[in-house]
């Protein structure tokens, strides 16, 4: 007999969902997509079911404790940092179930008599789905492995507590950034991954060619040289011809031959572009709000996961992040920044000089100088910024309206600028760089209802490093790509 019910596993159902039960089974139909009585560990721990209800849990064994009569298993399914305790009676067949094995368990959820957890599952049946030899597994039960150690096993590290926490935080951060833009009226644009431009003009491009070059016709798949994108900015600028606020969030590629703790060959960038803006202040305001709103979102949705980092990976980071969140970000001009660096007692490896890019050591010094609060550095020398940056036309120390956001522990998190919308100035800049041919279409944007505009890009991995206190960028991305390394 099928019958409809108004709740599912003790929870009120969404308006468009229904539960159909047959002989103790439950089937939930959410928007026409069906799932069965499987329960996520996070829901079990939150007490999202009625006590004594029959449920099924799937996951991986994080701990096994055999006592005289009873065996306790901790099961984790990636939905939460916490695992669900399973109580296995002596008559249940648990042969072959070890640390790391994949299991499916049927049973009843009950209140736990132990202080450590509120809920546990009294197992009726345990099925070994995938065996695991714990001796060969590079991670050991109860051991806290360093991020550096687990980095050696990109195909297995999602099984550790710390990396699964990182992946949940990363997923939440992705949602937080999208929500911020959606809530603030931005339109999301899918900018292309394959492009024919070098937005940053730094020549750090990966060129695209078909792998098979046997057939002559395949040699030039595209009619023009084409590359993996280094930034979606120019495509976003196209969209500011019809939309006042746009953003993109996608993979970005740079053939930078540097093996630093903050560079990857493939990373994710969040980029926003605002039309009808004549001031860097508007752009800085979006950057600061984005940082603070996304961080609050993550802290409230993933407190346990963030705490793991703040407690064990980067002690002291909680306080440092609080400082960043409660204070207004500082602002320095590039000229002031150089002045501060030159007047400091610090011995820098690279001498700070007006007209040269800020080095990481300079960025760290400036952030410390500002009390470890993020700092915007504005108005950079004309000669060190790309062709699109808007000329400030400001005399002997010629600058452009560009801004970098520097944050504690990382240095540059965001780079942005106002864009040169004045056709004559843009034309002469493109000519000077020998780019007139390539960017005819970009010039043309200035002919049809062009408006002052500007925007910025934020490195997603550097953002995660910054809020969590992670030293190495390779530890905040699922599969890091950097020079001489493309594992998996
Ligand atoms: O400063 P960048 O190069 O700015 C741009 O690409 C602009 N076109 C963005 C825009 O205005 N729409 O890069 C933006 C940010 C940097 O501040 C940094 O956080 C990150 O992207 N980034 C990297 N992150 C990891 N690995 C790399 N190799 C990175 N290069 C830049
Ligand atoms: Mg930059």
Coordinates of C-alpha atoms and ligand atoms in Angstrom, one line a residue:
X1 CA 0.0 0.0 0.0
X2 CA 1.4 3.4 -1.0
X3 CA 0.4 6.4 1.2
X4 CA 1.4 10.0 1.2
X5 CA 2.8 11.7 4.2
X6 CA 3.4 15.4 5.1
X7 CA 6.8 14.8 6.6
X8 CA 10.0 13.1 5.7
X9 CA 12.3 11.5 8.3
X10 CA 10.5 13.7 10.9
X11 CA 11.1 16.9 9.0
X12 CA 8.3 19.0 7.5
X13 CA 8.4 18.7 3.8
X14 CA 9.0 21.5 1.3
X15 CA 5.7 22.5 -0.3
X16 CA 6.4 20.7 -3.6
X17 CA 7.7 17.5 -2.0
X18 CA 5.9 14.4 -0.8
X19 CA 6.8 11.2 0.9
X20 CA 5.4 7.9 -0.3
X21 CA 5.9 4.9 2.0
X22 CA 5.5 1.2 1.5
X23 CA 6.1 -1.4 4.2
X24 CA 8.5 0.7 6.3
X25 CA 10.4 2.1 3.3
X26 CA 10.3 5.8 2.5
X27 CA 10.7 7.4 -0.8
X28 CA 11.0 11.1 -1.0
X29 CA 10.2 13.0 -4.2
X30 CA 11.7 16.4 -4.3
X31 CA 10.8 18.3 -7.5
X32 CA 10.3 15.0 -9.2
X33 CA 13.8 13.7 -8.4
X34 CA 13.7 10.7 -6.1
X35 CA 15.9 9.6 -3.3
X36 CA 15.3 6.9 -0.7
X37 CA 15.6 6.6 3.1
X38 CA 19.3 7.3 3.0
X39 CA 20.3 9.7 5.7
X40 CA 23.2 12.1 5.6
X41 CA 25.5 12.0 8.6
X42 CA 25.0 15.7 9.1
X43 CA 21.2 15.3 9.3
X44 CA 21.5 12.4 11.7
X45 CA 23.7 14.5 14.0
X46 CA 21.4 17.5 13.8
X47 CA 18.6 15.2 15.0
X48 CA 16.7 15.7 11.8
X49 CA 14.8 12.4 12.2
X50 CA 12.4 11.0 14.8
X51 CA 14.0 8.7 17.3
X52 CA 13.8 5.0 16.6
X53 CA 13.2 5.7 12.9
X54 CA 14.7 3.1 10.5
X55 CA 17.4 4.8 8.4
X56 CA 20.2 3.9 6.1
X57 CA 23.6 5.6 6.3
X58 CA 26.5 5.3 3.8
X59 CA 30.0 6.4 4.3
X60 CA 33.6 5.6 5.2
X61 CA 34.9 4.3 8.5
X62 CA 37.0 6.9 10.4
X63 CA 37.4 4.8 13.5
X64 CA 36.8 1.3 14.9
X65 CA 36.7 0.6 18.6
X66 CA 36.0 -3.0 19.6
X67 CA 34.9 -3.5 23.2
X68 CA 34.1 -6.8 24.9
X69 CA 30.5 -7.0 23.6
X70 CA 30.1 -4.2 21.2
X71 CA 32.0 -2.6 18.4
X72 CA 31.8 1.2 17.8
X73 CA 32.4 2.5 14.3
X74 CA 32.6 6.2 13.3
X75 CA 31.2 6.9 9.9
X76 CA 31.8 9.9 7.8
X77 CA 30.1 10.7 4.5
X78 CA 31.7 14.1 3.8
X79 CA 28.6 16.0 4.9
X80 CA 30.1 17.2 8.1
X81 CA 33.4 17.2 10.0
X82 CA 31.8 15.1 12.7
X83 CA 31.2 11.4 12.3
X84 CA 28.2 9.4 13.3
X85 CA 28.8 6.7 15.9
X86 CA 27.5 3.3 15.0
X87 CA 26.8 0.7 17.7
X88 CA 27.3 -2.8 16.4
X89 CA 26.0 -5.7 18.4
X90 CA 28.2 -8.8 18.6
X91 CA 25.9 -10.9 16.4
X92 CA 26.4 -8.5 13.4
X93 CA 28.9 -9.5 10.8
X94 CA 31.6 -6.9 10.6
X95 CA 34.4 -9.0 9.2
X96 CA 36.7 -7.0 6.9
X97 CA 35.5 -3.6 8.2
X98 CA 38.5 -1.5 9.0
X99 CA 39.6 2.1 9.1
X100 CA 39.0 3.5 5.7
X101 CA 36.5 0.9 4.4
X102 CA 33.3 2.0 2.7
X103 CA 30.1 0.7 4.4
X104 CA 26.3 0.9 4.3
X105 CA 24.5 0.6 7.5
X106 CA 20.8 0.1 8.4
X107 CA 19.5 0.8 11.9
X108 CA 17.7 3.0 14.3
X109 CA 18.8 6.5 15.4
X110 CA 18.8 6.8 19.2
X111 CA 19.9 9.4 21.8
X112 CA 23.4 8.6 22.7
X113 CA 24.2 8.0 26.4
X114 CA 27.7 9.4 25.8
X115 CA 28.5 13.1 26.5
X116 CA 30.5 13.5 23.3
X117 CA 27.6 13.1 20.9
X118 CA 23.9 13.5 21.0
X119 CA 22.9 10.8 18.6
X120 CA 24.1 7.3 17.6
X121 CA 22.9 4.6 15.3
X122 CA 22.0 1.2 16.6
X123 CA 22.9 -1.0 13.7
X124 CA 20.7 -3.8 12.5
X125 CA 22.8 -4.6 9.4
X126 CA 26.2 -3.6 8.2
X127 CA 27.4 -4.1 4.7
X128 CA 31.0 -3.8 3.6
X129 CA 30.8 -2.0 0.2
X130 CA 34.5 -1.4 -0.4
X131 CA 37.4 -2.9 1.7
X132 CA 40.4 -0.9 2.6
X133 CA 43.8 -2.1 3.8
X134 CA 44.7 0.4 6.5
X135 CA 48.3 -0.7 6.5
X136 CA 48.8 0.6 2.9
X137 CA 46.6 3.7 3.4
X138 CA 49.1 6.6 3.9
X139 CA 46.9 8.2 6.6
X140 CA 46.8 6.6 10.0
X141 CA 43.9 6.4 12.3
X142 CA 43.9 9.1 15.0
X143 CA 47.0 10.8 13.5
X144 CA 46.9 14.4 12.6
X145 CA 48.9 14.6 9.4
X146 CA 50.4 17.9 8.1
X147 CA 49.0 19.6 5.0
X148 CA 52.4 19.2 3.5
X149 CA 52.3 15.4 4.1
X150 CA 48.9 14.9 2.7
X151 CA 49.7 17.0 -0.4
X152 CA 51.7 14.1 -1.6
X153 CA 48.6 12.1 -2.1
X154 CA 46.2 14.2 -4.3
X155 CA 44.1 11.1 -5.1
X156 CA 43.5 10.2 -1.5
X157 CA 43.7 13.4 0.6
X158 CA 40.0 14.0 0.5
X159 CA 39.8 11.2 3.1
X160 CA 41.5 13.2 5.7
X161 CA 39.5 15.4 8.1
X162 CA 41.5 18.5 7.3
X163 CA 41.2 18.3 3.6
X164 CA 37.5 17.4 3.6
X165 CA 37.0 20.4 5.8
X166 CA 38.8 22.5 3.3
X167 CA 36.7 21.2 0.5
X168 CA 33.4 22.0 2.3
X169 CA 34.7 25.5 3.1
X170 CA 35.7 26.0 -0.5
X171 CA 32.3 24.8 -1.7
X172 CA 30.6 27.2 0.8
X173 CA 32.9 30.0 -0.3
X174 CA 31.9 29.5 -3.9
X175 CA 28.2 29.8 -2.9
X176 CA 29.0 32.8 -0.7
X177 CA 30.6 34.7 -3.6
X178 CA 27.7 33.9 -6.0
X179 CA 25.2 34.9 -3.3
X180 CA 26.9 38.2 -2.7
X181 CA 26.8 39.2 -6.4
X182 CA 23.2 37.9 -6.8
X183 CA 22.1 39.9 -3.7
X184 CA 23.7 43.0 -5.0
X185 CA 22.2 43.0 -8.5
X186 CA 25.1 41.7 -10.5
X187 CA 24.5 39.5 -13.6
X188 CA 26.7 36.4 -13.9
X189 CA 28.5 36.0 -17.3
X190 CA 30.3 32.9 -18.5
X191 CA 33.4 34.4 -20.0
X192 CA 35.3 32.0 -22.3
X193 CA 38.1 29.8 -21.2
X194 CA 39.6 29.8 -24.7
X195 CA 40.4 33.3 -25.9
X196 CA 42.5 35.1 -28.4
X197 CA 43.6 37.9 -26.1
X198 CA 46.3 38.4 -23.4
X199 CA 44.4 40.6 -21.1
X200 CA 47.3 41.3 -18.7
X201 CA 49.9 41.6 -21.5
X202 CA 52.4 39.7 -19.4
X203 CA 52.9 36.9 -22.0
X204 CA 52.1 34.2 -19.4
X205 CA 49.9 32.4 -21.8
X206 CA 49.2 28.7 -22.4
X207 CA 48.6 28.3 -26.1
X208 CA 45.9 25.9 -27.4
X209 CA 46.6 23.5 -30.2
X210 CA 45.1 20.2 -31.1
X211 CA 47.0 17.3 -29.6
X212 CA 47.0 15.4 -32.9
X213 CA 49.1 17.2 -35.5
X214 CA 49.2 14.4 -38.0
X215 CA 46.6 15.9 -40.3
X216 CA 47.8 19.2 -41.8
X217 CA 44.3 20.7 -41.5
X218 CA 44.4 20.3 -37.7
X219 CA 47.5 22.4 -37.3
X220 CA 45.5 25.6 -37.2
X221 CA 42.2 24.7 -35.5
X222 CA 41.5 28.3 -34.9
X223 CA 42.3 31.0 -37.4
X224 CA 44.1 33.0 -34.8
X225 CA 46.5 32.1 -32.0
X226 CA 44.4 31.0 -29.1
X227 CA 45.1 30.6 -25.4
X228 CA 43.7 29.6 -22.0
X229 CA 42.3 32.8 -20.4
X230 CA 44.4 34.8 -18.0
X231 CA 41.4 36.9 -17.0
X232 CA 37.8 37.4 -18.1
X233 CA 38.0 41.1 -17.7
X234 CA 37.9 42.2 -21.4
X235 CA 34.9 40.0 -21.9
X236 CA 33.2 41.5 -18.9
X237 CA 34.0 44.9 -20.3
X238 CA 32.1 43.9 -23.4
X239 CA 29.1 43.3 -21.2
X240 CA 29.2 46.7 -19.5
X241 CA 28.0 48.0 -22.9
X242 CA 24.5 46.7 -21.8
X243 CA 24.6 45.7 -18.1
X244 CA 25.6 48.0 -15.3
X245 CA 27.1 45.3 -13.0
X246 CA 28.5 41.9 -14.2
X247 CA 30.7 39.3 -12.7
X248 CA 32.4 36.0 -13.6
X249 CA 33.9 33.2 -11.5
X250 CA 35.9 30.6 -13.3
X251 CA 39.3 28.9 -13.9
X252 CA 42.1 31.1 -14.9
X253 CA 45.5 30.0 -16.3
X254 CA 49.0 31.5 -16.1
X255 CA 52.2 30.1 -17.4
X256 CA 54.2 31.7 -14.6
X257 CA 57.3 29.7 -14.0
X258 CA 57.3 30.5 -10.3
X259 CA 57.1 27.9 -7.5
X260 CA 55.9 30.2 -4.8
X261 CA 53.4 29.5 -2.0
X262 CA 50.9 31.8 -3.7
X263 CA 51.1 31.0 -7.4
X264 CA 49.3 28.3 -9.4
X265 CA 49.2 27.7 -13.1
X266 CA 45.5 27.1 -12.8
X267 CA 43.5 29.0 -10.2
X268 CA 40.0 30.4 -9.8
X269 CA 39.3 34.1 -10.1
X270 CA 36.2 36.1 -9.2
X271 CA 36.0 39.2 -11.4
X272 CA 33.5 42.0 -11.3
X273 CA 32.9 45.0 -13.6
X274 CA 30.9 48.1 -12.9
X275 CA 29.6 50.5 -15.5
X276 CA 29.0 54.2 -14.8
X277 CA 31.8 54.4 -12.3
X278 CA 34.4 57.2 -12.2
X279 CA 36.0 56.4 -8.9
X280 CA 38.2 53.7 -7.6
X281 CA 36.3 54.1 -4.3
X282 CA 33.2 52.3 -5.9
X283 CA 35.4 49.4 -6.8
X284 CA 37.1 49.3 -3.4
X285 CA 33.8 49.3 -1.7
X286 CA 32.7 46.2 -3.6
X287 CA 36.0 44.5 -2.8
X288 CA 35.7 45.2 0.9
X289 CA 32.0 44.2 1.1
X290 CA 32.6 41.1 -0.9
X291 CA 35.4 40.0 1.4
X292 CA 33.5 40.7 4.6
X293 CA 30.1 39.4 3.5
X294 CA 31.5 36.2 2.0
X295 CA 33.6 35.6 5.1
X296 CA 30.7 36.1 7.5
X297 CA 28.7 33.7 5.4
X298 CA 31.4 31.0 5.6
X299 CA 32.0 31.5 9.3
X300 CA 28.3 31.1 10.0
X301 CA 27.7 28.1 7.7
X302 CA 30.9 26.1 8.4
X303 CA 32.0 26.9 12.0
X304 CA 33.4 23.5 12.8
X305 CA 35.4 23.2 9.6
X306 CA 36.9 26.7 10.0
X307 CA 37.6 26.1 13.6
X308 CA 39.7 23.0 12.7
X309 CA 42.0 25.3 10.6
X310 CA 42.1 28.1 13.2
X311 CA 42.9 25.6 16.0
X312 CA 45.3 23.1 14.4
X313 CA 46.6 24.5 11.1
X314 CA 47.0 28.2 11.9
X315 CA 46.7 29.0 15.6
X316 CA 46.1 32.7 16.1
X317 CA 44.3 33.0 12.7
X318 CA 40.9 33.5 14.4
X319 CA 42.1 36.7 16.0
X320 CA 43.8 37.9 12.9
X321 CA 40.6 37.4 10.9
X322 CA 38.5 39.1 13.5
X323 CA 40.9 42.1 13.1
X324 CA 40.3 42.1 9.3
X325 CA 36.6 41.8 9.7
X326 CA 35.9 44.5 12.3
X327 CA 38.2 47.3 10.9
X328 CA 37.8 49.4 7.8
X329 CA 40.3 48.5 5.2
X330 CA 43.1 51.1 4.9
X331 CA 44.0 53.1 1.8
X332 CA 47.5 54.2 0.7
X333 CA 48.6 55.6 -2.6
X334 CA 51.4 53.8 -4.4
X335 CA 53.6 56.9 -3.8
X336 CA 52.9 56.9 -0.1
X337 CA 53.6 53.1 0.0
X338 CA 57.0 53.6 -1.6
X339 CA 57.8 56.4 0.8
X340 CA 56.9 54.2 3.8
X341 CA 59.1 51.4 2.5
X342 CA 62.0 53.7 1.8
X343 CA 61.8 55.2 5.2
X344 CA 61.6 51.8 7.0
X345 CA 64.6 50.3 8.8
X346 CA 63.9 47.0 7.1
X347 CA 66.5 45.4 4.8
X348 CA 64.6 44.4 1.7
X349 CA 66.0 41.9 -0.9
X350 CA 64.6 44.2 -3.6
X351 CA 65.1 47.9 -3.0
X352 CA 61.8 49.8 -3.1
X353 CA 61.9 52.2 -6.0
X354 CA 59.2 54.5 -7.5
X355 CA 58.3 53.0 -10.8
X356 CA 58.9 49.3 -9.9
X357 CA 56.3 46.8 -8.9
X358 CA 55.8 46.0 -5.2
X359 CA 57.4 42.7 -4.2
X360 CA 55.9 40.2 -1.8
X361 CA 58.3 41.4 1.0
X362 CA 57.1 45.0 0.4
X363 CA 53.5 44.0 0.5
X364 CA 54.0 42.1 3.8
X365 CA 55.7 45.2 5.3
X366 CA 52.9 47.5 4.2
X367 CA 50.2 45.3 5.7
X368 CA 52.1 45.1 9.0
X369 CA 52.6 48.8 8.9
X370 CA 48.8 49.3 8.6
X371 CA 48.2 47.1 11.7
X372 CA 47.6 43.8 9.9
X373 CA 44.4 45.2 8.4
X374 CA 43.9 44.7 4.6
X375 CA 45.2 47.7 2.7
X376 CA 44.3 49.1 -0.7
X377 CA 47.2 50.6 -2.7
X378 CA 46.0 53.0 -5.3
X379 CA 47.3 54.9 -8.3
X380 CA 50.2 52.9 -9.7
X381 CA 52.9 54.1 -12.2
X382 CA 51.6 54.3 -15.7
X383 CA 54.4 52.2 -17.1
X384 CA 53.9 49.1 -14.9
X385 CA 50.1 48.5 -15.4
X386 CA 48.4 47.0 -18.5
X387 CA 47.1 49.0 -21.5
X388 CA 43.5 49.1 -20.2
X389 CA 44.2 51.1 -17.0
X390 CA 42.8 54.6 -16.9
X391 CA 45.4 57.4 -17.2
X392 CA 45.3 59.8 -14.2
X393 CA 47.1 62.4 -16.4
X394 CA 48.8 63.7 -13.2
X395 CA 52.1 65.2 -14.2
X396 CA 55.7 64.1 -13.7
X397 CA 54.9 61.0 -11.6
X398 CA 52.5 59.6 -14.2
X399 CA 50.0 57.2 -12.7
X400 CA 46.9 55.2 -13.6
X401 CA 43.8 54.6 -11.6
X402 CA 44.7 51.0 -10.6
X403 CA 44.2 49.4 -7.2
X404 CA 45.6 46.3 -5.5
X405 CA 44.2 44.9 -2.2
X406 CA 46.9 43.6 0.1
X407 CA 46.0 41.2 2.9
X408 CA 47.9 39.8 5.9
X409 CA 49.9 36.7 5.3
X410 CA 49.3 36.7 1.6
X411 CA 50.0 40.1 0.0
X412 CA 48.1 40.8 -3.2
X413 CA 44.5 39.4 -3.0
X414 CA 42.8 41.6 -5.6
X415 CA 43.9 43.6 -8.6
X416 CA 41.7 46.1 -10.3
X417 CA 41.4 49.5 -12.1
X418 CA 39.2 52.0 -13.8
X419 CA 39.4 51.3 -17.5
X420 CA 40.5 53.8 -20.1
X421 CA 37.2 54.8 -21.8
X422 CA 38.6 57.8 -23.7
X423 CA 39.2 56.7 -27.3
X424 CA 42.2 58.9 -28.1
X425 CA 44.1 57.9 -25.0
X426 CA 43.3 54.3 -25.5
X427 CA 44.4 54.4 -29.1
X428 CA 47.7 55.9 -28.3
X429 CA 48.3 53.4 -25.5
X430 CA 47.5 50.5 -27.8
X431 CA 49.8 51.9 -30.5
X432 CA 52.6 52.3 -27.9
X433 CA 52.2 48.6 -27.0
X434 CA 51.9 47.4 -30.6
X435 CA 48.4 46.1 -29.9
X436 CA 46.3 48.2 -32.2
X437 CA 45.5 45.3 -34.6
X438 CA 44.6 42.8 -31.9
X439 CA 42.3 45.1 -29.9
X440 CA 40.3 46.8 -32.7
X441 CA 37.2 45.4 -31.2
X442 CA 38.1 46.7 -27.8
X443 CA 38.6 50.2 -29.2
X444 CA 35.2 49.9 -31.0
X445 CA 33.5 49.3 -27.6
X446 CA 34.3 53.0 -26.9
X447 CA 32.2 54.1 -30.0
X448 CA 28.8 52.7 -29.1
X449 CA 27.4 54.1 -25.8
X450 CA 30.6 53.6 -23.9
X451 CA 30.6 54.7 -20.2
X452 CA 33.3 55.1 -17.6
X453 CA 33.7 51.7 -16.0
X454 CA 36.1 49.6 -13.9
X455 CA 36.4 46.4 -12.0
X456 CA 38.7 43.9 -10.2
X457 CA 39.7 40.3 -9.9
X458 CA 40.1 38.4 -6.7
X459 CA 42.2 35.2 -6.4
X460 CA 39.9 32.6 -4.9
X461 CA 42.7 30.4 -3.6
X462 CA 44.5 33.3 -2.0
X463 CA 41.2 34.3 -0.4
X464 CA 40.9 30.9 1.2
X465 CA 44.5 31.0 2.3
X466 CA 43.8 34.4 3.9
X467 CA 40.8 33.4 5.9
X468 CA 42.1 30.0 7.0
X469 CA 45.7 30.9 7.5
X470 CA 47.0 28.3 5.1
X471 CA 50.6 28.8 4.1
X472 CA 50.7 27.1 0.7
X473 CA 48.2 27.7 -2.1
X474 CA 48.5 24.1 -3.2
X475 CA 46.6 23.1 0.0
X476 CA 43.4 25.0 -0.8
X477 CA 42.7 23.7 -4.3
X478 CA 41.6 20.1 -5.0
X479 CA 44.1 19.4 -7.7
X480 CA 47.0 21.9 -7.9
X481 CA 48.7 22.6 -11.2
X482 CA 52.0 24.4 -11.1
X483 CA 55.2 24.4 -13.1
X484 CA 56.6 20.8 -13.5
X485 CA 53.5 19.3 -11.8
X486 CA 50.2 18.2 -13.3
X487 CA 49.3 15.1 -11.3
X488 CA 46.2 13.1 -12.0
Ligands
LIG1 O1 46.1 41.2 -10.5 P1 45.6 40.3 -11.6 O2 46.6 39.8 -12.6 O3 44.4 41.1 -12.3 C1 43.8 40.7 -13.4 O4 43.9 39.7 -14.0 C2 42.7 41.7 -13.8 N1 42.5 41.6 -15.2 C3 41.4 41.4 -13.0 C4 40.3 42.4 -13.3 O5 40.5 43.6 -13.1 N2 39.2 41.9 -13.7 O6 44.9 39.0 -10.9 C5 43.9 39.2 -10.0 C6 44.1 38.3 -8.8 C7 45.4 38.6 -8.1 O7 45.3 39.7 -7.2 C8 45.7 37.3 -7.3 O8 44.9 37.2 -6.1 C9 45.2 36.3 -8.3 O9 44.3 36.9 -9.2 N3 46.3 35.6 -9.0 C10 46.7 34.4 -8.8 N4 46.3 33.5 -7.9 C11 47.0 32.3 -7.9 N5 48.0 32.0 -8.8 C12 48.4 32.9 -9.7 N6 49.4 32.6 -10.6 C13 47.8 34.2 -9.7 N7 47.9 35.3 -10.5 C14 47.0 36.2 -10.0
LIG2 MG1 47.9 42.0 -10.0

